[in-house]
Every structure is written in structure tokens, then in C-alpha cells.
């Protein structure tokens, strides 16, 4: 079996003197444990075409907020840490993946990027939108909404972690909601493309049965 190369979107850490592109090693472990080879992508200050072509699939990870202009809203002072260079990386990944029908797994901000760049929108802040609850450093259950090949391998309800303050508002065309908690959409899957995304962080709970199924399923999409 040939090893598959997974392009991984970077995230930015700023300090007084430097900007550092980085990826939490938990994401990389979830890939390497399955004999997948991570390739951390750089900023789009160079042409990423060759690197994207080299990849068999993509992991769009968590991070700061997207610029709300991409879903036709002004920043109400609620979207934090915006860096349009990172937005552009996510957008380039998706454009290439859609055109070439390559698998994509989105996690946290990754779900939000996928939803926005494929035509959906976000709530800029859960509490400000008067949704059911805050999503900071807690656990809660999710419930299955739709039957798919993926959800058939998962329980109808299980516990997840949560670290986000934004959430899907309008779901992008072509996607179905697969998991939800109260009024928060927690998982989406494309109806015809190999794209799955989750609002929680399965890489932070890799020993849980649900996380193993998610990463194993992503690997299956590559072959």
C-alpha cells in the first residue's frame, strides 16, 4: 500500500519579534499512527500549486477566526485573530481538493473554513447570537442527525470536547448535517465529495472510539 501524503494547513503564533507557523503534534500523530505522511503547508506567499498537487488529501486544522467578509458580514468586533494569509491557505486547499476530488478532513476552524468557502456562513459568537450555551473547555454529547457511511460506524450519541466560540449558521450547499448538539451544528459531510468536518477536536481524544473511527474513515477515503 502506497503511503499517502496529507497536506496540513498551518496556524500562526505571534510574539514580539516573530511570526511562527505551527501545527499541534496531536494532529500529526493522528495521521502518522495511520501511516499517513503529513506535509505542513506554508503561507501562500509562494505558489502552492506544486505542493497541493503532491498531496493525496488534506487536513484543515483549528485556529483563529476567519474574516467574516467571506460570508458577507462585517466584523462586529467578535471575530478574533484574523489572518487572511491563513484564510487563503484554507481556500486554496479547498479549491484544489474540490477540483480534483481529493479527501478533506476539517477540524474546528477547519469545519468553519469548509462551510464558509463552500457557500455557508457562521455565527461570529455563540453567546452573542443567543444560542444555547458557551463552548469553552467543556464536554457535552452530540447526537446523530443523518445516516451516512461514516455515521453508521459511530454511535447515535457520544461525548465530545469543545473549544470554540463560533459555529455554523447557514450550512453550505451540498452538505448535510451529521451531528448536532442542541442548536449547534457539530459535524457535516458533503453529499458527493469526500469532505467531512467536525466542530470538536478528535485529535485531543484519540483513544476514544469515536475519534478512532473518524481518522480511520478519513484514511479510507484516500484509497
PDB file of C-alpha atoms in Angstrom:
ATOM      1  CA  UNK A   1       0.000   0.000   0.000  1.00  0.00           C
ATOM      2  CA  UNK A   2       1.474   3.331  -1.042  1.00  0.00           C
ATOM      3  CA  UNK A   3       1.875   5.916   1.681  1.00  0.00           C
ATOM      4  CA  UNK A   4      -0.423   8.877   1.218  1.00  0.00           C
ATOM      5  CA  UNK A   5       0.701  12.488   1.657  1.00  0.00           C
ATOM      6  CA  UNK A   6      -1.639  14.713   3.681  1.00  0.00           C
ATOM      7  CA  UNK A   7      -1.323  18.471   3.304  1.00  0.00           C
ATOM      8  CA  UNK A   8      -1.886  20.111   6.692  1.00  0.00           C
ATOM      9  CA  UNK A   9      -2.899  23.746   6.997  1.00  0.00           C
ATOM     10  CA  UNK A  10      -0.669  25.766   9.359  1.00  0.00           C
ATOM     11  CA  UNK A  11      -1.639  28.074  12.177  1.00  0.00           C
ATOM     12  CA  UNK A  12       0.058  31.247  13.338  1.00  0.00           C
ATOM     13  CA  UNK A  13       1.706  32.037  16.664  1.00  0.00           C
ATOM     14  CA  UNK A  14       2.848  35.634  17.098  1.00  0.00           C
ATOM     15  CA  UNK A  15       5.266  37.048  19.640  1.00  0.00           C
ATOM     16  CA  UNK A  16       7.053  40.377  19.932  1.00  0.00           C
ATOM     17  CA  UNK A  17       9.677  39.572  17.310  1.00  0.00           C
ATOM     18  CA  UNK A  18       8.413  36.691  15.196  1.00  0.00           C
ATOM     19  CA  UNK A  19       5.541  35.016  13.449  1.00  0.00           C
ATOM     20  CA  UNK A  20       5.704  31.242  13.753  1.00  0.00           C
ATOM     21  CA  UNK A  21       3.751  28.809  11.613  1.00  0.00           C
ATOM     22  CA  UNK A  22       2.990  25.713  13.647  1.00  0.00           C
ATOM     23  CA  UNK A  23       0.865  22.599  13.927  1.00  0.00           C
ATOM     24  CA  UNK A  24      -0.072  20.844  17.159  1.00  0.00           C
ATOM     25  CA  UNK A  25       1.671  17.470  17.143  1.00  0.00           C
ATOM     26  CA  UNK A  26      -1.596  15.759  18.087  1.00  0.00           C
ATOM     27  CA  UNK A  27      -2.832  16.355  14.532  1.00  0.00           C
ATOM     28  CA  UNK A  28       0.349  14.842  13.143  1.00  0.00           C
ATOM     29  CA  UNK A  29       0.127  11.829  15.465  1.00  0.00           C
ATOM     30  CA  UNK A  30      -3.395  11.072  14.274  1.00  0.00           C
ATOM     31  CA  UNK A  31      -2.001  10.877  10.733  1.00  0.00           C
ATOM     32  CA  UNK A  32       1.292   9.096  11.365  1.00  0.00           C
ATOM     33  CA  UNK A  33      -0.414   6.468  13.548  1.00  0.00           C
ATOM     34  CA  UNK A  34      -2.255   5.521  10.351  1.00  0.00           C
ATOM     35  CA  UNK A  35       0.892   5.520   8.207  1.00  0.00           C
ATOM     36  CA  UNK A  36      -0.126   8.796   6.564  1.00  0.00           C
ATOM     37  CA  UNK A  37       2.639  11.319   5.864  1.00  0.00           C
ATOM     38  CA  UNK A  38       1.898  14.911   6.979  1.00  0.00           C
ATOM     39  CA  UNK A  39       3.135  17.829   4.886  1.00  0.00           C
ATOM     40  CA  UNK A  40       2.739  21.169   6.674  1.00  0.00           C
ATOM     41  CA  UNK A  41       1.854  23.798   4.094  1.00  0.00           C
ATOM     42  CA  UNK A  42       3.417  27.294   4.125  1.00  0.00           C
ATOM     43  CA  UNK A  43       1.828  30.699   3.673  1.00  0.00           C
ATOM     44  CA  UNK A  44       0.594  31.416   0.130  1.00  0.00           C
ATOM     45  CA  UNK A  45       3.422  33.916  -0.408  1.00  0.00           C
ATOM     46  CA  UNK A  46       4.757  31.359  -2.870  1.00  0.00           C
ATOM     47  CA  UNK A  47       2.789  29.397  -5.447  1.00  0.00           C
ATOM     48  CA  UNK A  48       1.357  26.390  -3.616  1.00  0.00           C
ATOM     49  CA  UNK A  49       0.225  24.597  -6.771  1.00  0.00           C
ATOM     50  CA  UNK A  50       3.019  22.011  -6.846  1.00  0.00           C
ATOM     51  CA  UNK A  51       2.685  21.242  -3.148  1.00  0.00           C
ATOM     52  CA  UNK A  52      -1.078  20.838  -3.421  1.00  0.00           C
ATOM     53  CA  UNK A  53      -0.666  18.535  -6.414  1.00  0.00           C
ATOM     54  CA  UNK A  54       1.784  16.445  -4.384  1.00  0.00           C
ATOM     55  CA  UNK A  55      -0.834  15.819  -1.683  1.00  0.00           C
ATOM     56  CA  UNK A  56      -3.357  12.993  -1.740  1.00  0.00           C
ATOM     57  CA  UNK A  57      -5.657  14.598   0.821  1.00  0.00           C
ATOM     58  CA  UNK A  58      -5.837  17.466   3.280  1.00  0.00           C
ATOM     59  CA  UNK A  59      -6.359  18.200   6.967  1.00  0.00           C
ATOM     60  CA  UNK A  60      -7.598  21.715   7.765  1.00  0.00           C
ATOM     61  CA  UNK A  61      -6.963  22.258  11.453  1.00  0.00           C
ATOM     62  CA  UNK A  62      -8.255  24.511  14.223  1.00  0.00           C
ATOM     63  CA  UNK A  63      -7.105  28.071  14.765  1.00  0.00           C
ATOM     64  CA  UNK A  64      -8.160  31.713  14.783  1.00  0.00           C
ATOM     65  CA  UNK A  65     -11.330  33.143  13.291  1.00  0.00           C
ATOM     66  CA  UNK A  66     -12.000  33.639   9.594  1.00  0.00           C
ATOM     67  CA  UNK A  67     -12.525  37.108   8.197  1.00  0.00           C
ATOM     68  CA  UNK A  68     -16.324  37.458   8.150  1.00  0.00           C
ATOM     69  CA  UNK A  69     -16.144  39.236   4.794  1.00  0.00           C
ATOM     70  CA  UNK A  70     -16.018  35.745   3.280  1.00  0.00           C
ATOM     71  CA  UNK A  71     -19.599  35.203   4.400  1.00  0.00           C
ATOM     72  CA  UNK A  72     -20.724  38.746   3.572  1.00  0.00           C
ATOM     73  CA  UNK A  73     -20.620  40.176   7.088  1.00  0.00           C
ATOM     74  CA  UNK A  74     -18.723  42.972   8.774  1.00  0.00           C
ATOM     75  CA  UNK A  75     -16.552  42.143  11.753  1.00  0.00           C
ATOM     76  CA  UNK A  76     -18.730  43.098  14.686  1.00  0.00           C
ATOM     77  CA  UNK A  77     -15.664  43.049  16.939  1.00  0.00           C
ATOM     78  CA  UNK A  78     -16.376  39.399  17.695  1.00  0.00           C
ATOM     79  CA  UNK A  79     -14.078  37.666  15.184  1.00  0.00           C
ATOM     80  CA  UNK A  80     -10.604  37.416  16.707  1.00  0.00           C
ATOM     81  CA  UNK A  81      -7.063  36.856  15.476  1.00  0.00           C
ATOM     82  CA  UNK A  82      -7.910  37.216  11.788  1.00  0.00           C
ATOM     83  CA  UNK A  83      -5.046  36.494   9.392  1.00  0.00           C
ATOM     84  CA  UNK A  84      -6.103  36.473   5.761  1.00  0.00           C
ATOM     85  CA  UNK A  85      -2.947  34.627   4.732  1.00  0.00           C
ATOM     86  CA  UNK A  86      -4.214  31.638   6.676  1.00  0.00           C
ATOM     87  CA  UNK A  87      -7.693  32.113   5.239  1.00  0.00           C
ATOM     88  CA  UNK A  88      -6.089  31.985   1.796  1.00  0.00           C
ATOM     89  CA  UNK A  89      -4.289  28.706   2.552  1.00  0.00           C
ATOM     90  CA  UNK A  90      -7.587  27.084   3.542  1.00  0.00           C
ATOM     91  CA  UNK A  91      -9.276  28.484   0.444  1.00  0.00           C
ATOM     92  CA  UNK A  92      -6.529  27.215  -1.877  1.00  0.00           C
ATOM     93  CA  UNK A  93      -6.698  23.763  -0.281  1.00  0.00           C
ATOM     94  CA  UNK A  94     -10.438  23.564  -0.826  1.00  0.00           C
ATOM     95  CA  UNK A  95     -10.338  24.872  -4.393  1.00  0.00           C
ATOM     96  CA  UNK A  96      -7.742  22.241  -5.292  1.00  0.00           C
ATOM     97  CA  UNK A  97      -9.447  19.432  -3.374  1.00  0.00           C
ATOM     98  CA  UNK A  98     -12.849  20.103  -4.920  1.00  0.00           C
ATOM     99  CA  UNK A  99     -11.432  20.320  -8.446  1.00  0.00           C
ATOM    100  CA  UNK A 100      -9.501  17.074  -8.010  1.00  0.00           C
ATOM    101  CA  UNK A 101     -11.981  15.285  -5.717  1.00  0.00           C
ATOM    102  CA  UNK A 102      -9.360  14.773  -3.002  1.00  0.00           C
ATOM    103  CA  UNK A 103     -10.432  13.951   0.568  1.00  0.00           C
ATOM    104  CA  UNK A 104     -10.545  16.716   3.172  1.00  0.00           C
ATOM    105  CA  UNK A 105     -10.948  16.472   6.941  1.00  0.00           C
ATOM    106  CA  UNK A 106     -11.793  19.717   8.730  1.00  0.00           C
ATOM    107  CA  UNK A 107     -11.452  20.184  12.480  1.00  0.00           C
ATOM    108  CA  UNK A 108     -12.883  23.135  14.460  1.00  0.00           C
ATOM    109  CA  UNK A 109     -11.891  26.202  12.401  1.00  0.00           C
ATOM    110  CA  UNK A 110     -11.393  23.700   9.585  1.00  0.00           C
ATOM    111  CA  UNK A 111     -15.124  22.939   9.636  1.00  0.00           C
ATOM    112  CA  UNK A 112     -15.825  26.661   9.603  1.00  0.00           C
ATOM    113  CA  UNK A 113     -13.461  27.277   6.664  1.00  0.00           C
ATOM    114  CA  UNK A 114     -15.010  24.454   4.669  1.00  0.00           C
ATOM    115  CA  UNK A 115     -18.519  25.718   5.348  1.00  0.00           C
ATOM    116  CA  UNK A 116     -17.694  29.345   4.519  1.00  0.00           C
ATOM    117  CA  UNK A 117     -15.584  28.801   1.407  1.00  0.00           C
ATOM    118  CA  UNK A 118     -18.219  26.440   0.016  1.00  0.00           C
ATOM    119  CA  UNK A 119     -21.018  28.959   0.435  1.00  0.00           C
ATOM    120  CA  UNK A 120     -22.204  28.829   4.042  1.00  0.00           C
ATOM    121  CA  UNK A 121     -21.974  31.283   6.940  1.00  0.00           C
ATOM    122  CA  UNK A 122     -21.076  31.451  10.631  1.00  0.00           C
ATOM    123  CA  UNK A 123     -22.299  32.914  13.861  1.00  0.00           C
ATOM    124  CA  UNK A 124     -19.444  35.250  14.830  1.00  0.00           C
ATOM    125  CA  UNK A 125     -20.011  34.470  18.501  1.00  0.00           C
ATOM    126  CA  UNK A 126     -22.221  31.803  20.033  1.00  0.00           C
ATOM    127  CA  UNK A 127     -23.189  33.737  23.149  1.00  0.00           C
ATOM    128  CA  UNK A 128     -23.804  36.958  21.221  1.00  0.00           C
ATOM    129  CA  UNK A 129     -26.121  35.031  18.888  1.00  0.00           C
ATOM    130  CA  UNK A 130     -28.057  33.816  21.974  1.00  0.00           C
ATOM    131  CA  UNK A 131     -27.507  30.179  21.159  1.00  0.00           C
ATOM    132  CA  UNK A 132     -27.920  27.548  23.808  1.00  0.00           C
ATOM    133  CA  UNK A 133     -24.600  27.612  25.587  1.00  0.00           C
ATOM    134  CA  UNK A 134     -20.971  28.634  25.704  1.00  0.00           C
ATOM    135  CA  UNK A 135     -18.439  26.285  24.132  1.00  0.00           C
ATOM    136  CA  UNK A 136     -15.257  26.845  26.140  1.00  0.00           C
ATOM    137  CA  UNK A 137     -13.281  23.923  27.580  1.00  0.00           C
ATOM    138  CA  UNK A 138     -16.287  21.696  28.253  1.00  0.00           C
ATOM    139  CA  UNK A 139     -17.626  18.323  27.263  1.00  0.00           C
ATOM    140  CA  UNK A 140     -21.105  17.520  26.053  1.00  0.00           C
ATOM    141  CA  UNK A 141     -22.911  14.891  23.965  1.00  0.00           C
ATOM    142  CA  UNK A 142     -23.617  15.044  20.253  1.00  0.00           C
ATOM    143  CA  UNK A 143     -26.472  13.268  18.512  1.00  0.00           C
ATOM    144  CA  UNK A 144     -26.575  11.793  15.034  1.00  0.00           C
ATOM    145  CA  UNK A 145     -28.772  13.693  12.601  1.00  0.00           C
ATOM    146  CA  UNK A 146     -28.215  11.841   9.320  1.00  0.00           C
ATOM    147  CA  UNK A 147     -27.320   8.286   8.356  1.00  0.00           C
ATOM    148  CA  UNK A 148     -24.169   8.061   6.218  1.00  0.00           C
ATOM    149  CA  UNK A 149     -21.379   5.539   5.684  1.00  0.00           C
ATOM    150  CA  UNK A 150     -19.431   7.371   8.387  1.00  0.00           C
ATOM    151  CA  UNK A 151     -22.176   7.746  10.977  1.00  0.00           C
ATOM    152  CA  UNK A 152     -23.087   4.074  10.516  1.00  0.00           C
ATOM    153  CA  UNK A 153     -19.729   3.336  12.164  1.00  0.00           C
ATOM    154  CA  UNK A 154     -20.350   5.742  15.068  1.00  0.00           C
ATOM    155  CA  UNK A 155     -22.797   5.699  17.975  1.00  0.00           C
ATOM    156  CA  UNK A 156     -26.001   7.687  17.655  1.00  0.00           C
ATOM    157  CA  UNK A 157     -24.845   9.717  20.674  1.00  0.00           C
ATOM    158  CA  UNK A 158     -21.427  10.157  22.283  1.00  0.00           C
ATOM    159  CA  UNK A 159     -19.399  12.670  24.277  1.00  0.00           C
ATOM    160  CA  UNK A 160     -17.106  15.247  22.673  1.00  0.00           C
ATOM    161  CA  UNK A 161     -14.885  18.115  23.772  1.00  0.00           C
ATOM    162  CA  UNK A 162     -15.446  21.729  22.760  1.00  0.00           C
ATOM    163  CA  UNK A 163     -13.137  24.729  22.402  1.00  0.00           C
ATOM    164  CA  UNK A 164     -14.867  27.144  20.009  1.00  0.00           C
ATOM    165  CA  UNK A 165     -16.813  30.392  20.234  1.00  0.00           C
ATOM    166  CA  UNK A 166     -18.133  30.438  16.647  1.00  0.00           C
ATOM    167  CA  UNK A 167     -20.461  27.992  14.905  1.00  0.00           C
ATOM    168  CA  UNK A 168     -22.151  27.271  11.596  1.00  0.00           C
ATOM    169  CA  UNK A 169     -25.150  29.448  10.812  1.00  0.00           C
ATOM    170  CA  UNK A 170     -26.199  28.617   7.221  1.00  0.00           C
ATOM    171  CA  UNK A 171     -24.940  25.235   6.030  1.00  0.00           C
ATOM    172  CA  UNK A 172     -23.078  25.346   2.710  1.00  0.00           C
ATOM    173  CA  UNK A 173     -24.896  23.897  -0.317  1.00  0.00           C
ATOM    174  CA  UNK A 174     -24.183  20.218  -0.882  1.00  0.00           C
ATOM    175  CA  UNK A 175     -23.563  19.431   2.783  1.00  0.00           C
ATOM    176  CA  UNK A 176     -25.697  17.519   5.230  1.00  0.00           C
ATOM    177  CA  UNK A 177     -25.544  17.910   8.984  1.00  0.00           C
ATOM    178  CA  UNK A 178     -24.456  14.622  10.534  1.00  0.00           C
ATOM    179  CA  UNK A 179     -24.036  15.557  14.217  1.00  0.00           C
ATOM    180  CA  UNK A 180     -25.565  18.274  16.351  1.00  0.00           C
ATOM    181  CA  UNK A 181     -25.802  19.373  19.984  1.00  0.00           C
ATOM    182  CA  UNK A 182     -28.937  21.368  20.735  1.00  0.00           C
ATOM    183  CA  UNK A 183     -28.750  24.296  18.267  1.00  0.00           C
ATOM    184  CA  UNK A 184     -25.038  23.900  17.468  1.00  0.00           C
ATOM    185  CA  UNK A 185     -24.021  22.023  14.313  1.00  0.00           C
ATOM    186  CA  UNK A 186     -21.133  19.742  15.243  1.00  0.00           C
ATOM    187  CA  UNK A 187     -20.479  17.682  12.113  1.00  0.00           C
ATOM    188  CA  UNK A 188     -21.061  17.978   8.365  1.00  0.00           C
ATOM    189  CA  UNK A 189     -20.413  15.734   5.389  1.00  0.00           C
ATOM    190  CA  UNK A 190     -20.600  16.522   1.684  1.00  0.00           C
ATOM    191  CA  UNK A 191     -23.205  14.642  -0.301  1.00  0.00           C
ATOM    192  CA  UNK A 192     -20.924  13.783  -3.235  1.00  0.00           C
ATOM    193  CA  UNK A 193     -17.357  14.882  -2.431  1.00  0.00           C
ATOM    194  CA  UNK A 194     -15.044  13.160   0.111  1.00  0.00           C
ATOM    195  CA  UNK A 195     -15.213  16.037   2.608  1.00  0.00           C
ATOM    196  CA  UNK A 196     -16.026  15.600   6.302  1.00  0.00           C
ATOM    197  CA  UNK A 197     -15.688  18.141   9.105  1.00  0.00           C
ATOM    198  CA  UNK A 198     -16.238  18.396  12.843  1.00  0.00           C
ATOM    199  CA  UNK A 199     -16.557  21.303  15.234  1.00  0.00           C
ATOM    200  CA  UNK A 200     -14.878  19.423  18.071  1.00  0.00           C
ATOM    201  CA  UNK A 201     -11.260  18.214  18.363  1.00  0.00           C
ATOM    202  CA  UNK A 202     -10.996  14.438  17.828  1.00  0.00           C
ATOM    203  CA  UNK A 203      -7.191  14.737  17.809  1.00  0.00           C
ATOM    204  CA  UNK A 204      -7.350  15.678  21.511  1.00  0.00           C
ATOM    205  CA  UNK A 205      -9.211  12.479  22.399  1.00  0.00           C
ATOM    206  CA  UNK A 206      -7.503   9.983  20.113  1.00  0.00           C
ATOM    207  CA  UNK A 207      -8.102   6.991  22.372  1.00  0.00           C
ATOM    208  CA  UNK A 208     -11.868   7.414  22.220  1.00  0.00           C
ATOM    209  CA  UNK A 209     -13.677   5.006  19.882  1.00  0.00           C
ATOM    210  CA  UNK A 210     -15.361   7.872  18.018  1.00  0.00           C
ATOM    211  CA  UNK A 211     -12.055   9.614  17.255  1.00  0.00           C
ATOM    212  CA  UNK A 212     -10.523   6.385  16.000  1.00  0.00           C
ATOM    213  CA  UNK A 213     -13.453   5.859  13.654  1.00  0.00           C
ATOM    214  CA  UNK A 214     -13.201   9.417  12.298  1.00  0.00           C
ATOM    215  CA  UNK A 215      -9.484   9.241  11.493  1.00  0.00           C
ATOM    216  CA  UNK A 216      -9.774   5.689  10.171  1.00  0.00           C
ATOM    217  CA  UNK A 217     -12.628   6.759   7.905  1.00  0.00           C
ATOM    218  CA  UNK A 218     -10.587   9.684   6.591  1.00  0.00           C
ATOM    219  CA  UNK A 219      -7.847   7.225   5.697  1.00  0.00           C
ATOM    220  CA  UNK A 220     -10.377   5.019   3.913  1.00  0.00           C
ATOM    221  CA  UNK A 221     -11.377   7.973   1.732  1.00  0.00           C
ATOM    222  CA  UNK A 222      -7.811   8.149   0.405  1.00  0.00           C
ATOM    223  CA  UNK A 223      -7.864   4.673  -1.147  1.00  0.00           C
TER     224      UNK A 223
END
